mmCIF file of N, CA and C and ligand atoms in Angstrom:
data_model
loop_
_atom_site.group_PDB
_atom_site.id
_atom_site.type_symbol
_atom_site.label_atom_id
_atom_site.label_comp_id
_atom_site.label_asym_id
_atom_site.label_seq_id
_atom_site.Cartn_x
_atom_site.Cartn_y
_atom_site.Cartn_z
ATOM 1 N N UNK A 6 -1.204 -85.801 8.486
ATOM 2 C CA UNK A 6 -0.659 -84.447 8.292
ATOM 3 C C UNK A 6 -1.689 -83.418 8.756
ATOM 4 N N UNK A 7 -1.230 -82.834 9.673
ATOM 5 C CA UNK A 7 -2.407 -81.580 10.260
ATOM 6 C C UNK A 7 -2.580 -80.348 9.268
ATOM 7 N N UNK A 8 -3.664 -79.653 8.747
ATOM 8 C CA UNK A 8 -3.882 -78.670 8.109
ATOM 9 C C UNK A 8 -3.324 -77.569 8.590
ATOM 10 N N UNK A 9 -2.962 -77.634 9.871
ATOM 11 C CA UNK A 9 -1.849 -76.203 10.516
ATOM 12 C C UNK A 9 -0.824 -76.238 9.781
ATOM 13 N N UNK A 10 -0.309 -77.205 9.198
ATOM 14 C CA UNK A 10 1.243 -77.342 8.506
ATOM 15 C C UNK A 10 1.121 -77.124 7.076
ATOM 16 N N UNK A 11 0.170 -77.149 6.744
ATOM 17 C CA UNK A 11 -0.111 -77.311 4.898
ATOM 18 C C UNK A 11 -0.340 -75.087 4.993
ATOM 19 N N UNK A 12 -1.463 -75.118 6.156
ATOM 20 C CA UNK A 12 -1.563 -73.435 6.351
ATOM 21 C C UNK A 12 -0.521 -72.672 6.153
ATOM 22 N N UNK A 13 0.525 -73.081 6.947
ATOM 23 C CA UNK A 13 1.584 -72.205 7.599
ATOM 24 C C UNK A 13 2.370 -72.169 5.934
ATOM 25 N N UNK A 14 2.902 -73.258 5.085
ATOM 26 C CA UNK A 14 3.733 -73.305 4.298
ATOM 27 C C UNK A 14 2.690 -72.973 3.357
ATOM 28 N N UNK A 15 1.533 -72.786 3.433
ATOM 29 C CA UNK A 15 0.697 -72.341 1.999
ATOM 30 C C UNK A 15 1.290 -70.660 2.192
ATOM 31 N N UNK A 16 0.970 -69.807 3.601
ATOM 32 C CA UNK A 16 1.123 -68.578 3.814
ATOM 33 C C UNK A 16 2.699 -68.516 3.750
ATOM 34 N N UNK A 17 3.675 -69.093 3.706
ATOM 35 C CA UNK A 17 5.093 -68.950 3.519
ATOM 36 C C UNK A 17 5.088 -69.115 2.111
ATOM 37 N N UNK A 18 4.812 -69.634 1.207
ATOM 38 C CA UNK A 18 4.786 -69.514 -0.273
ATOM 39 C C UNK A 18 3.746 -68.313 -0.770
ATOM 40 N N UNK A 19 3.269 -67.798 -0.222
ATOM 41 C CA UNK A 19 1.800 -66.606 -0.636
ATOM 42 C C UNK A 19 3.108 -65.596 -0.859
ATOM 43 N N UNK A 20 3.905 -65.206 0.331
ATOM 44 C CA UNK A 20 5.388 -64.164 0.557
ATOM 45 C C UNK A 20 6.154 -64.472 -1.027
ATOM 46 N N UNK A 21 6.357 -65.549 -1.874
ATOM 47 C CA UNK A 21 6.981 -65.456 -2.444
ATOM 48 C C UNK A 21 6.626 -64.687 -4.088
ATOM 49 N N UNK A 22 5.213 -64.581 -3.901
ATOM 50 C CA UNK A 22 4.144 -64.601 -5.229
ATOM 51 C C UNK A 22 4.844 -63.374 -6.179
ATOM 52 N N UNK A 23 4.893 -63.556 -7.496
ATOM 53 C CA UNK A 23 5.486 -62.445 -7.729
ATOM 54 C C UNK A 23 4.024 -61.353 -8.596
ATOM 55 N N UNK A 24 3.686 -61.136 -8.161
ATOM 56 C CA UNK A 24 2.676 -59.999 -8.299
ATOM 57 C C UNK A 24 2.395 -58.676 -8.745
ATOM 58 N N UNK A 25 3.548 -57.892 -9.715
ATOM 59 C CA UNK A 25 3.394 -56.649 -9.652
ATOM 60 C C UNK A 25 2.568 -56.233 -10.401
ATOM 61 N N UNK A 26 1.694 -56.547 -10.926
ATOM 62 C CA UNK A 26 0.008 -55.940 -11.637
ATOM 63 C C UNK A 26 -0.803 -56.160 -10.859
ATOM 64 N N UNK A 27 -1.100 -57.155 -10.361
ATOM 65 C CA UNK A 27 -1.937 -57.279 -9.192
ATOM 66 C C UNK A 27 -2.464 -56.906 -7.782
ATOM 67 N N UNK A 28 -1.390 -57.157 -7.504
ATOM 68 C CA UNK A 28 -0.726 -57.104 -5.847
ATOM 69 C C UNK A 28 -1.820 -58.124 -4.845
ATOM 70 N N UNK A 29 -2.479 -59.022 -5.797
ATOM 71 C CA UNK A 29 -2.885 -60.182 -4.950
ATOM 72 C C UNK A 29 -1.933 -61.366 -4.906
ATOM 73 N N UNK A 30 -2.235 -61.745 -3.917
ATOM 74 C CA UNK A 30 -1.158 -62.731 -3.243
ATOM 75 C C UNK A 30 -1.703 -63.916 -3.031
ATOM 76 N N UNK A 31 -1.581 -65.363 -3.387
ATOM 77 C CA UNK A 31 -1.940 -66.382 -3.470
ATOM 78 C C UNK A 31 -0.814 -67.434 -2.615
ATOM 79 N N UNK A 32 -0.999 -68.389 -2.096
ATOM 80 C CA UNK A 32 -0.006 -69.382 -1.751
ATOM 81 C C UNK A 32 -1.137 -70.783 -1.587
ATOM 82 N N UNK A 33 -0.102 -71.735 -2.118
ATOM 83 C CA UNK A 33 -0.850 -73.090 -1.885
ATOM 84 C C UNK A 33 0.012 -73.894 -1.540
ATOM 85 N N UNK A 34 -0.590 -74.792 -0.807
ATOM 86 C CA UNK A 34 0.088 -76.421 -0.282
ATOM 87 C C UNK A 34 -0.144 -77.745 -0.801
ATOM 88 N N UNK A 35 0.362 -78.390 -1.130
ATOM 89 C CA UNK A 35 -0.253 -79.476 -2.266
ATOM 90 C C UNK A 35 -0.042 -80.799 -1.009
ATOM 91 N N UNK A 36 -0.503 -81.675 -0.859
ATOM 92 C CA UNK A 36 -0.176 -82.528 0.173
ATOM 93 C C UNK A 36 -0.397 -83.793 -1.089
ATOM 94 N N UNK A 37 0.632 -85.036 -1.241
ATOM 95 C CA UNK A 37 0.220 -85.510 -1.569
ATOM 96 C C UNK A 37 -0.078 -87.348 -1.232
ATOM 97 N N UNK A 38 -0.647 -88.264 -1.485
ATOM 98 C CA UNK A 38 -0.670 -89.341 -0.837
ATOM 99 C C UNK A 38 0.413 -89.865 0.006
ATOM 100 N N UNK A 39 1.909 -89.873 -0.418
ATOM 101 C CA UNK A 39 2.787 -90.253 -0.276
ATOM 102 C C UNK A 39 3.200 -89.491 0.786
ATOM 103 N N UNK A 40 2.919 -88.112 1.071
ATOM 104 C CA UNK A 40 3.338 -87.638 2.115
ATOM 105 C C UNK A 40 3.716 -86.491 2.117
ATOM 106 N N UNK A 41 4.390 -86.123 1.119
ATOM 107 C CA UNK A 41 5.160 -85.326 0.537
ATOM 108 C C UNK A 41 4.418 -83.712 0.234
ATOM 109 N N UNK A 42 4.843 -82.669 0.445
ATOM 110 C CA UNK A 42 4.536 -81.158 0.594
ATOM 111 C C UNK A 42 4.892 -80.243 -1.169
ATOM 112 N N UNK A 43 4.297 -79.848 -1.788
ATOM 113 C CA UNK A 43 4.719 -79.512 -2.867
ATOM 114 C C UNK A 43 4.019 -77.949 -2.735
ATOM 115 N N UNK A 44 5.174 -76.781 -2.842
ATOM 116 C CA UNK A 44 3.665 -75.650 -2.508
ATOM 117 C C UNK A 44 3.734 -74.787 -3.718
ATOM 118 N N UNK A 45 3.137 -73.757 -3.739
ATOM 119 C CA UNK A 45 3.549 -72.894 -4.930
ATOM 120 C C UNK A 45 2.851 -70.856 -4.438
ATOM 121 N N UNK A 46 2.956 -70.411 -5.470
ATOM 122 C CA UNK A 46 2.408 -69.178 -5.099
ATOM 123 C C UNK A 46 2.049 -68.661 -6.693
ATOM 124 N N UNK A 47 1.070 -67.961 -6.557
ATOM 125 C CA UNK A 47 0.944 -66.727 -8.487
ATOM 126 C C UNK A 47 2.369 -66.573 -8.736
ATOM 127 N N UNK A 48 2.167 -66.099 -10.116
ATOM 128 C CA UNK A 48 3.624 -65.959 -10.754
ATOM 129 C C UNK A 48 2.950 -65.318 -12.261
ATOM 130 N N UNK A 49 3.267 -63.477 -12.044
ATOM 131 C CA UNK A 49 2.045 -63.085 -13.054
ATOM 132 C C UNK A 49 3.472 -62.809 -14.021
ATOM 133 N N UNK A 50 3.340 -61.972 -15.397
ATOM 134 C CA UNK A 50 3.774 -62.056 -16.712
ATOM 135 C C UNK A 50 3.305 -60.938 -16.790
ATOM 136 N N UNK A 51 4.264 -59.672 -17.476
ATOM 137 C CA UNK A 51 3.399 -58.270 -17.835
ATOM 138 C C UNK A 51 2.756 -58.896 -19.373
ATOM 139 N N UNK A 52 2.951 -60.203 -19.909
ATOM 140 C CA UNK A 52 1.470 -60.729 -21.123
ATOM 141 C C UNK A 52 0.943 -61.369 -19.762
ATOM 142 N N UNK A 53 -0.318 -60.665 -19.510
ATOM 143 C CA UNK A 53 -0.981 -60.973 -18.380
ATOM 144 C C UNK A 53 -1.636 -62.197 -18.831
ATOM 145 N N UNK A 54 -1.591 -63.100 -19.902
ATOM 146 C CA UNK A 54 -2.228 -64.419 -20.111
ATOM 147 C C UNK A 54 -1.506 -65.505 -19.553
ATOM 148 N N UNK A 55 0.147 -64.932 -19.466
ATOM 149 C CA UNK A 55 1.133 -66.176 -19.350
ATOM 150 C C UNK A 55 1.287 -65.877 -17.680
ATOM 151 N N UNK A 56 0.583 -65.447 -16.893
ATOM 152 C CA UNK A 56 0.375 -65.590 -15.371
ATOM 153 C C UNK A 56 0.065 -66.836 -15.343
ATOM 154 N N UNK A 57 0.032 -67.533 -13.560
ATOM 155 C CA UNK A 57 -0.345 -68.999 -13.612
ATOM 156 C C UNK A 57 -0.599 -68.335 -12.003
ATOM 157 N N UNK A 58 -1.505 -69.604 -11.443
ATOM 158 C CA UNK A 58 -2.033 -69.540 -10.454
ATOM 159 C C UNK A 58 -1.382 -70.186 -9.193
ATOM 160 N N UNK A 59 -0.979 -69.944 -7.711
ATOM 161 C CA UNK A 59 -0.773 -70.292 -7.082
ATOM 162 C C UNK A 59 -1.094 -72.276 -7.391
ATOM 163 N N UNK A 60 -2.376 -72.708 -7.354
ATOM 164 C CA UNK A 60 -2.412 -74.231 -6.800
ATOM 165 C C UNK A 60 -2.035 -74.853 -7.959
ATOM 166 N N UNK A 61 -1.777 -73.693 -9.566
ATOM 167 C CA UNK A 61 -1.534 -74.953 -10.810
ATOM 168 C C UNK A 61 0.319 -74.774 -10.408
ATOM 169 N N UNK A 62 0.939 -73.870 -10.104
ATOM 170 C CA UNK A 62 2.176 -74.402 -9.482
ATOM 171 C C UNK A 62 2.627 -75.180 -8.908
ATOM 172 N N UNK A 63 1.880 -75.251 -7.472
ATOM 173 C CA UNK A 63 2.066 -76.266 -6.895
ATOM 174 C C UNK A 63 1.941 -77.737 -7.123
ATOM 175 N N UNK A 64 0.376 -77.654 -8.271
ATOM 176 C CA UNK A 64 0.400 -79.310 -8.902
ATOM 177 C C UNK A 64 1.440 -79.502 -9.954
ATOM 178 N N UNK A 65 1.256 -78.415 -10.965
ATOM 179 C CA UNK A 65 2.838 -78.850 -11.505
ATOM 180 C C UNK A 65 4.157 -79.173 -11.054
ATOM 181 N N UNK A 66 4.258 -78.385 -10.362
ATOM 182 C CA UNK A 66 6.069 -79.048 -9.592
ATOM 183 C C UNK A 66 5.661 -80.690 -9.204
ATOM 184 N N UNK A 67 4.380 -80.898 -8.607
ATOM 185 C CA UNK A 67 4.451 -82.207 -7.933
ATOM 186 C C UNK A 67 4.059 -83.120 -9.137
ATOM 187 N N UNK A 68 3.483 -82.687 -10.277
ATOM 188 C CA UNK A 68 3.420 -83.826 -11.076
ATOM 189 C C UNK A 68 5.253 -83.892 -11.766
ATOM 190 N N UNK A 69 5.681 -83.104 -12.132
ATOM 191 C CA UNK A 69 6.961 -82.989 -12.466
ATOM 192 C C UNK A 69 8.094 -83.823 -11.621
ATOM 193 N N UNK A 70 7.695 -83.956 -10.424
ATOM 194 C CA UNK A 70 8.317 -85.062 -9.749
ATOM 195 C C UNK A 70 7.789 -85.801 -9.468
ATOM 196 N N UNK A 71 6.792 -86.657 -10.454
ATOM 197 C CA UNK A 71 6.309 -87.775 -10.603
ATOM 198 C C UNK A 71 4.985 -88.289 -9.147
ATOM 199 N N UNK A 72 4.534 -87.164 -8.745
ATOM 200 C CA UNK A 72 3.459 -87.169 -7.769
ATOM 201 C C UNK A 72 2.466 -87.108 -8.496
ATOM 202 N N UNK A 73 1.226 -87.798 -8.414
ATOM 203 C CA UNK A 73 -0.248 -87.609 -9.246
ATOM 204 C C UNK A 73 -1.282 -87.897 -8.448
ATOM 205 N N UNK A 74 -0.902 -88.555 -7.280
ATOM 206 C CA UNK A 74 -1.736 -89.158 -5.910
ATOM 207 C C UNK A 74 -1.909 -87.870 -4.872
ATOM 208 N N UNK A 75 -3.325 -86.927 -5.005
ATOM 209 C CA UNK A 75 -3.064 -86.042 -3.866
ATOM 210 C C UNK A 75 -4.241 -86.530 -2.733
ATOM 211 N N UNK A 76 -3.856 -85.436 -1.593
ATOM 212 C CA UNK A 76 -4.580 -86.158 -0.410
ATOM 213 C C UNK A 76 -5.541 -84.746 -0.368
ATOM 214 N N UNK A 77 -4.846 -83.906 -0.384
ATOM 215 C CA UNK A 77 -5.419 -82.462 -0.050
ATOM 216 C C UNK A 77 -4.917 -81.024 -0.685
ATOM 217 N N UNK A 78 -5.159 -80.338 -1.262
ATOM 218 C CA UNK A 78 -4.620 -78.859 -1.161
ATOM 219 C C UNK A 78 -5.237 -78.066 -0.433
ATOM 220 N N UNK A 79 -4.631 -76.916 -0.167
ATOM 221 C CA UNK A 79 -4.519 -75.605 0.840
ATOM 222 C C UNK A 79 -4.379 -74.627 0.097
ATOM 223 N N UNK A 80 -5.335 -73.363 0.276
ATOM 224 C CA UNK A 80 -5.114 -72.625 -0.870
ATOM 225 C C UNK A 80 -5.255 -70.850 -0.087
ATOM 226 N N UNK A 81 -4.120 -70.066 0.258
ATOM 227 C CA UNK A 81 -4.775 -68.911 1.251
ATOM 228 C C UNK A 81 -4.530 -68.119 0.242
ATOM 229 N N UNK A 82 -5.097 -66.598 0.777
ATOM 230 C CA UNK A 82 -5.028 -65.683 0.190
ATOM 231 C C UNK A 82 -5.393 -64.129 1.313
ATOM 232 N N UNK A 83 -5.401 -63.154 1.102
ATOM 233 C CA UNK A 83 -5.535 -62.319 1.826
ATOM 234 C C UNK A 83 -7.027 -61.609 1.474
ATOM 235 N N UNK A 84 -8.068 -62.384 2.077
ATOM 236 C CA UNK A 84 -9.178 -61.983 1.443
ATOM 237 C C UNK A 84 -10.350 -61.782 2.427
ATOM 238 N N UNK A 85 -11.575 -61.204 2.925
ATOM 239 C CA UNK A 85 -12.066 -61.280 3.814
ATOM 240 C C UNK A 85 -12.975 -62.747 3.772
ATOM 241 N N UNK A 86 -13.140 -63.002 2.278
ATOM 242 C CA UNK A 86 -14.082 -64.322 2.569
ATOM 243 C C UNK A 86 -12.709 -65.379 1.808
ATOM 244 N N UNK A 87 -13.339 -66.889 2.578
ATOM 245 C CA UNK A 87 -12.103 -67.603 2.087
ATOM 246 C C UNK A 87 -11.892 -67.598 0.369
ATOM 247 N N UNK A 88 -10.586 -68.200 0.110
ATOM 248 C CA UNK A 88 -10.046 -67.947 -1.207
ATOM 249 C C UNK A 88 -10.852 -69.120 -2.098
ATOM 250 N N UNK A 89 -11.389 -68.899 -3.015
ATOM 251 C CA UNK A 89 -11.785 -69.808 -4.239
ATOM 252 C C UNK A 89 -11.060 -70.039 -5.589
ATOM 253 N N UNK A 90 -10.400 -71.346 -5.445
ATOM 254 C CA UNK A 90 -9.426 -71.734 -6.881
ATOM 255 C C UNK A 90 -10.721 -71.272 -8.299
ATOM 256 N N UNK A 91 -10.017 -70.652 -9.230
ATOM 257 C CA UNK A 91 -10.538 -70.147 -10.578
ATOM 258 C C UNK A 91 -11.072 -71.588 -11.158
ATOM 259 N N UNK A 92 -11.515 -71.171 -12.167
ATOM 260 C CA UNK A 92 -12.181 -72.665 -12.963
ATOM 261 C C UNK A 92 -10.749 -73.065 -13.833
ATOM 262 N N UNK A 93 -9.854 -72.468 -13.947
ATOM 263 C CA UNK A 93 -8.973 -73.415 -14.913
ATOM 264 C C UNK A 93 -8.439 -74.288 -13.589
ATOM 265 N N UNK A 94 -7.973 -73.265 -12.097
ATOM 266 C CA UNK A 94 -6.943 -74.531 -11.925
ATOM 267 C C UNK A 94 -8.359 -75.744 -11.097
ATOM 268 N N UNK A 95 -9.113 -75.133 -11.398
ATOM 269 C CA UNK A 95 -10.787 -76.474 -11.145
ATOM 270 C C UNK A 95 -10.312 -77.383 -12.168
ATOM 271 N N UNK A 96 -10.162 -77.450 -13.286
ATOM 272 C CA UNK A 96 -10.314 -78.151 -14.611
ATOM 273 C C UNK A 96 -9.035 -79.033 -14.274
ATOM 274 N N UNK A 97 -7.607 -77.724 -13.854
ATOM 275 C CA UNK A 97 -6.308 -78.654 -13.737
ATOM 276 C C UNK A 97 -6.478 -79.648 -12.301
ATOM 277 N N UNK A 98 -7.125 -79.524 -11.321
ATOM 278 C CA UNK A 98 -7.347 -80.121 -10.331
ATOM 279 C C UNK A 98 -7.848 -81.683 -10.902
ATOM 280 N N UNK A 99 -8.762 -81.190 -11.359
ATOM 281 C CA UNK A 99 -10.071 -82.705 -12.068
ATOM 282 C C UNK A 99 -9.153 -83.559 -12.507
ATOM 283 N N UNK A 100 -7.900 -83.219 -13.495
ATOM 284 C CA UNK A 100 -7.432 -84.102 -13.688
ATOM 285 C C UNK A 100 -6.676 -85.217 -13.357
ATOM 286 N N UNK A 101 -6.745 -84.841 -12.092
ATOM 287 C CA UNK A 101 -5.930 -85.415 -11.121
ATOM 288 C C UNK A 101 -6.715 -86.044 -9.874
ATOM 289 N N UNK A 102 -8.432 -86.674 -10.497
ATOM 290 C CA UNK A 102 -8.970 -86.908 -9.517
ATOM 291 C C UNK A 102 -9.537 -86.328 -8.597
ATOM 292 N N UNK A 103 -10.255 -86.508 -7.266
ATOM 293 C CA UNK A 103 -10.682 -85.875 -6.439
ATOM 294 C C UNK A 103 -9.846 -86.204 -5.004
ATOM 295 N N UNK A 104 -10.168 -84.744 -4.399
ATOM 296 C CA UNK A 104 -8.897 -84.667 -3.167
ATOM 297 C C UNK A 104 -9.877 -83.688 -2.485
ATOM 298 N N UNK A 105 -9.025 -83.443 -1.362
ATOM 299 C CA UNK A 105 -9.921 -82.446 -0.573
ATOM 300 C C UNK A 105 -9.406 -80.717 -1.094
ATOM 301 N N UNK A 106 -10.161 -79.799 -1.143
ATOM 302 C CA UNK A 106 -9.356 -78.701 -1.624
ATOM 303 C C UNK A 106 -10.246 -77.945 -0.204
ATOM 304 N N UNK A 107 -9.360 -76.923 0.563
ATOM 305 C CA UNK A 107 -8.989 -76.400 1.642
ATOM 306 C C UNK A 107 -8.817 -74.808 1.487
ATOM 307 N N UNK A 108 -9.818 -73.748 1.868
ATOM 308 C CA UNK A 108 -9.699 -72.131 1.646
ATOM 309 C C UNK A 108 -9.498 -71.911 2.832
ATOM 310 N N UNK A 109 -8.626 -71.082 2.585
ATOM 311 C CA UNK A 109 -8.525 -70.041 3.792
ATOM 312 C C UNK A 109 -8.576 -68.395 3.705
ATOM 313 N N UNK A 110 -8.585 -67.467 4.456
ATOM 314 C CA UNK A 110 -9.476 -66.211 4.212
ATOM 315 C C UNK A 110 -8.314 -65.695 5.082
ATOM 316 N N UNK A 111 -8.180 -63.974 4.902
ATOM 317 C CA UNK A 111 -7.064 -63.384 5.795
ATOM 318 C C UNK A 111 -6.949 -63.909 7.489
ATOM 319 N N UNK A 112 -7.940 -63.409 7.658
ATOM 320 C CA UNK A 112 -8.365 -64.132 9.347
ATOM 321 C C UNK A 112 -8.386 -65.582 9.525
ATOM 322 N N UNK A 113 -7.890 -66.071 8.190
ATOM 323 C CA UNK A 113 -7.414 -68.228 9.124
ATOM 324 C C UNK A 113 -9.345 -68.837 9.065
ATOM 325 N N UNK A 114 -10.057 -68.339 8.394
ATOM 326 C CA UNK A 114 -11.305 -68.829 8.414
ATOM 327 C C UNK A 114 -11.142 -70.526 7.516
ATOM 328 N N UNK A 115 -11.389 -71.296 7.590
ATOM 329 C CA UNK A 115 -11.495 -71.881 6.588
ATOM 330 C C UNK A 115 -12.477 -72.435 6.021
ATOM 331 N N UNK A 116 -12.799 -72.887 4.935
ATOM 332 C CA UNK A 116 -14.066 -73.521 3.993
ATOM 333 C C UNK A 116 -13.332 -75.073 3.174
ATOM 334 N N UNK A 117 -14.002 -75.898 3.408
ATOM 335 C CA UNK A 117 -13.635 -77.295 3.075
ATOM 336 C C UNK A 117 -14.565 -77.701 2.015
ATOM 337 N N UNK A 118 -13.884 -77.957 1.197
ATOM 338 C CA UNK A 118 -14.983 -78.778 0.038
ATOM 339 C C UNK A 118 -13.560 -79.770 -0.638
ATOM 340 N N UNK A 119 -13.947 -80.375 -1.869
ATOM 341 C CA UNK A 119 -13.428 -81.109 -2.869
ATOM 342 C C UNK A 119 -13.517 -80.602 -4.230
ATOM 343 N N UNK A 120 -12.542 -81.387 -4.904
ATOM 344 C CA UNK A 120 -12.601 -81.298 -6.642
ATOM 345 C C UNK A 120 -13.692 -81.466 -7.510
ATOM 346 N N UNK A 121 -14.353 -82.543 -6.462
ATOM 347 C CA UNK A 121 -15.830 -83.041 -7.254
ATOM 348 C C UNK A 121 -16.699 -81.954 -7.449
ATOM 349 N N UNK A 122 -16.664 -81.297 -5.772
ATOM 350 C CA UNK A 122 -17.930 -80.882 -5.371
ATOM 351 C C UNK A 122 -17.846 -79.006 -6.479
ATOM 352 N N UNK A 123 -16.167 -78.903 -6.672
ATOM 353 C CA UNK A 123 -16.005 -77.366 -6.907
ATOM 354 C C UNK A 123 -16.341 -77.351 -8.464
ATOM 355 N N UNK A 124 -16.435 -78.777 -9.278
ATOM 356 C CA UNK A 124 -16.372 -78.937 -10.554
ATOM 357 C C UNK A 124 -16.896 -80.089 -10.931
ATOM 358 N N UNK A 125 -18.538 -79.757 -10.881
ATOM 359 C CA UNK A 125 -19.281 -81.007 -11.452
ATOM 360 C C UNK A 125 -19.540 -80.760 -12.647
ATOM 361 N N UNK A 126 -19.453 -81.801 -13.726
ATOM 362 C CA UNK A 126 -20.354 -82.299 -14.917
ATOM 363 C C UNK A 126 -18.791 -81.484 -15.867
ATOM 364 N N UNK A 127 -18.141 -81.816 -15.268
ATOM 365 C CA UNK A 127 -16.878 -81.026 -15.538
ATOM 366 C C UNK A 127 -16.324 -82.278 -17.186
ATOM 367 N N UNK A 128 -15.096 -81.325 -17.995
ATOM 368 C CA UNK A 128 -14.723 -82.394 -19.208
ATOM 369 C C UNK A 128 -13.280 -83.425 -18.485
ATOM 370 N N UNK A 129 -13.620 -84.444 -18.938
ATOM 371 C CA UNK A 129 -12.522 -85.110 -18.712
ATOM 372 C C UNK A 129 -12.129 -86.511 -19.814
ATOM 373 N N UNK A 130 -10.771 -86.675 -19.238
ATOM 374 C CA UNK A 130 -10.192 -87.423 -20.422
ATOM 375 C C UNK A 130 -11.167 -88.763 -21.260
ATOM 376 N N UNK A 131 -12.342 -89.114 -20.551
ATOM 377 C CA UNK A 131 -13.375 -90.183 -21.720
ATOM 378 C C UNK A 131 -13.832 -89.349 -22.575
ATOM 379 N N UNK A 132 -14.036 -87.981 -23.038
ATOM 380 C CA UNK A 132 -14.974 -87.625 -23.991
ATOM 381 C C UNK A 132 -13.591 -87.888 -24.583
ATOM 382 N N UNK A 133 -12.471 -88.158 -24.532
ATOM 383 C CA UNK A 133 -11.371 -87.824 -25.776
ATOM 384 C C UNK A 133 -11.511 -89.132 -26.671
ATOM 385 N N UNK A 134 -11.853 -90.036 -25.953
ATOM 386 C CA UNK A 134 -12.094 -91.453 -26.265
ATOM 387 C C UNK A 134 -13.327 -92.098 -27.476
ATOM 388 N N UNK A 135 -13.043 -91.279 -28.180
ATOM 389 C CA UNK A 135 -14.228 -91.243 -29.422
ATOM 390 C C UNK A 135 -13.537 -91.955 -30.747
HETATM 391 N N1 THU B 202 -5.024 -66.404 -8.468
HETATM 392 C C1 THU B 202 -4.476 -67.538 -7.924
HETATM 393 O O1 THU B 202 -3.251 -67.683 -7.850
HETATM 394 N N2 THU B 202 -5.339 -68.491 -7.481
HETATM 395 C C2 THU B 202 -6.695 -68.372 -7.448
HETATM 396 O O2 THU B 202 -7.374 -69.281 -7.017
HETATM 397 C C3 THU B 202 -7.328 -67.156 -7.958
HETATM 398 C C4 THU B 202 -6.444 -66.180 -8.614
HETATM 399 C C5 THU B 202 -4.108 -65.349 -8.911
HETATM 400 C C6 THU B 202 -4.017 -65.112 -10.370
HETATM 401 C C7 THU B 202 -3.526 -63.686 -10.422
HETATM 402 O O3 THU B 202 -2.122 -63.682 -10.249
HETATM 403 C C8 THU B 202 -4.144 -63.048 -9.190
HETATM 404 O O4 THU B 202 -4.511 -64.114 -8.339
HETATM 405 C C9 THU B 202 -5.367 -62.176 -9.470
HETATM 406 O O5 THU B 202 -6.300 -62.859 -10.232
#
């Protein structure tokens, strides 16, 4: 799967974001092992707590249809430096393993890292194991 295609449908879901406190615009592409495209965009709440983030959309819909295997996300935004996922959807990422996570910046710049690398020494499900 080429990252031009995860781009294009991350920036076609950014259009859908519903934003009116903000007016930042988020879109993500979820790619996951199987093949399969899951995307999402922000989706804010005037209780500005019950907002959610472009990439935890996108992993939710795809865990909701029984996807948990990802290969990559794509994450744009309209920003001069590329976009950086927040530490929750870091935390919601972790749980789901490590994948490649993919920024992009208004101008199509992109920055490549992973889950590992964005969230080390991070909590996960063995400390529950007590
Ligand atoms: N936002 C995302 O959707 N993803 C990020 O990685 C950072 C922030 C959203 C949340 C809120 O709707 C808006 O951007 C401003 O924080």
């Amino acid at each position: 799967m080429n990252d031009e295609l995860l781009i294009k449908l991350a920036n076609e879901a950014k259009e859908n974001a519903h934003v009116p406190y903000s007016k930042f615009r988020v879109g993500a592409a979820l790619l996951t092992k199987s093949g399969k495209i899951y995307t999402g965009c922000n989706i804010e709440n005037s209780s500005f707590g019950l907002s959610v983030c472009a990439e935890r959309v996108a992993i939710f819909k795809a865990v909701s249809e029984g996807e948990k295997d990802f290969e990559k996300i794509v994450i744009v935004a309209d920003t001069d430096e590329t976009i950086r996922p927040c530490g929750a959807c870091r935390q919601v990422m972790a749980e789901f393993g490590d994948f490649e996570v993919i920024m992009v910046s208004k101008k199509g710049e992109i920055s490549r890292s992973s889950v590992r690398k964005l969230l080390p020494y991070r909590f996960n499900g063995d400390f529950l194991k007590i």
